[in-house]
Coordinates of C-alpha atoms in Angstrom, one line a residue:
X969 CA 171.3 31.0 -176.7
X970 CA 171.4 28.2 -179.4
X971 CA 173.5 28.5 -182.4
X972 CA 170.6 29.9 -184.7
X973 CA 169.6 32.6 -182.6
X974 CA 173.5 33.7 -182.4
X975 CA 173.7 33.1 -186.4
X976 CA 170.0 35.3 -187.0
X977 CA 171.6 38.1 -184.5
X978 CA 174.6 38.0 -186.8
X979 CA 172.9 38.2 -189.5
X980 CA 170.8 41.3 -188.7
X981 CA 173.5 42.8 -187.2
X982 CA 176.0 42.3 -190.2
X983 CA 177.0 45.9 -191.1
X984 CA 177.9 46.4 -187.6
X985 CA 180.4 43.1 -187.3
X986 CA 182.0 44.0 -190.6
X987 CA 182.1 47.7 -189.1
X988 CA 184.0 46.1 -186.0
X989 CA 185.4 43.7 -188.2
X990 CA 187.7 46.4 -189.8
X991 CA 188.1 48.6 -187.2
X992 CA 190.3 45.3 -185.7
X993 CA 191.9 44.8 -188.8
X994 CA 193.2 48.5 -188.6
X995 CA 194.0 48.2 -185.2
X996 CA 196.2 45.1 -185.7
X997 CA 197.6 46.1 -189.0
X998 CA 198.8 49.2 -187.4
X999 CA 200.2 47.1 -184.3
X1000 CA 202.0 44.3 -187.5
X1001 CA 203.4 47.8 -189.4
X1002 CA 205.0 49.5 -186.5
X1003 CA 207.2 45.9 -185.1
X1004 CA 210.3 45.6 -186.0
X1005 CA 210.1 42.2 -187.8
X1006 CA 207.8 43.9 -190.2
X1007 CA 210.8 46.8 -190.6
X1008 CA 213.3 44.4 -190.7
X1009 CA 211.6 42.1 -193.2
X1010 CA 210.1 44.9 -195.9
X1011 CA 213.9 46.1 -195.5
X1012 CA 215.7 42.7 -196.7
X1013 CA 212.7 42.2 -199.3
X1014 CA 213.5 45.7 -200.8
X1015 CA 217.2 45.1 -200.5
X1016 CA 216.6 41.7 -202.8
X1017 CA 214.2 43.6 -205.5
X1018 CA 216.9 46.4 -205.4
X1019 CA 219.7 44.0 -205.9
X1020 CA 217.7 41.9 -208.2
X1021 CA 216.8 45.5 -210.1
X1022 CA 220.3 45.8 -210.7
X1023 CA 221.6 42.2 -211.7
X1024 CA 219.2 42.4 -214.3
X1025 CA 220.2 46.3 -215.6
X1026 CA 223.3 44.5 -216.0
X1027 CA 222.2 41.7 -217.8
X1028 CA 220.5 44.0 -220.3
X1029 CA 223.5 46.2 -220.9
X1030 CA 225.3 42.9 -221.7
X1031 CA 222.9 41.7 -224.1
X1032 CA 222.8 45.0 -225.7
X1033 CA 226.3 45.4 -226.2
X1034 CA 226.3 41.6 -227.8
X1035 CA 223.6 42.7 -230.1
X1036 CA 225.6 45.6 -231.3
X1037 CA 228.5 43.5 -232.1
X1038 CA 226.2 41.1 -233.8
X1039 CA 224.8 44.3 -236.1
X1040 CA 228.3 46.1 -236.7
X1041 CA 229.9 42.3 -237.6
X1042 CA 227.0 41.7 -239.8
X1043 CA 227.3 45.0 -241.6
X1044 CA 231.0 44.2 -242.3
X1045 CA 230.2 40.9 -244.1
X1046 CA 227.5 42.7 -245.9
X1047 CA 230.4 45.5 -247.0
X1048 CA 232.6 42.3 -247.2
X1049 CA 231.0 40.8 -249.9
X1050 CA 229.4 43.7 -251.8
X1051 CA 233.0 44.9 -252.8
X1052 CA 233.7 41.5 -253.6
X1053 CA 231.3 41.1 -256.1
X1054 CA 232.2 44.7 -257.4
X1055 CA 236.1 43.8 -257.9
X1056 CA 234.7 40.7 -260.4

């Protein structure tokens, strides 16, 4: 057969190879999630977003807990200086 005759039969055939075509992928994919380099690999990657989860929980809390001493310093220069101006 020449390469246009294989290319034609591919082409009139196409539903079927992309029929085949994903009944490999399945079969492979299945083969890829059951290994244990896959387990072993998904396990450390959702260790890192866990971990990553957490340093940035933390980061928040701090930032929240600096913008609350930013507002409650604030408000006591603003109390500060209104009963400054009311003792004049």
């Amino acid at each position: 057969m020449r390469h246009e005759d294989i290319i034609n039969t591919c082409v009139e055939h196409k539903h079927a190879l992309i029929f085949a075509a994903g009944i490999a992928t399945a079969l492979i994919g299945a083969k890829v999630v059951k290994s244990k380099a896959f387990k072993e690999t998904t396990t450390k990657g959702m260790a890192a977003v866990m971990s990553a989860k957490r340093d940035a929980e933390e980061c928040f809390q701090d930032m929240r807990e600096n913008a609350e001493d930013i507002v409650v310093d604030a408000n006591a220069e603003t109390k500060k200086e209104i009963y400054v101006e009311s003792k004049e």
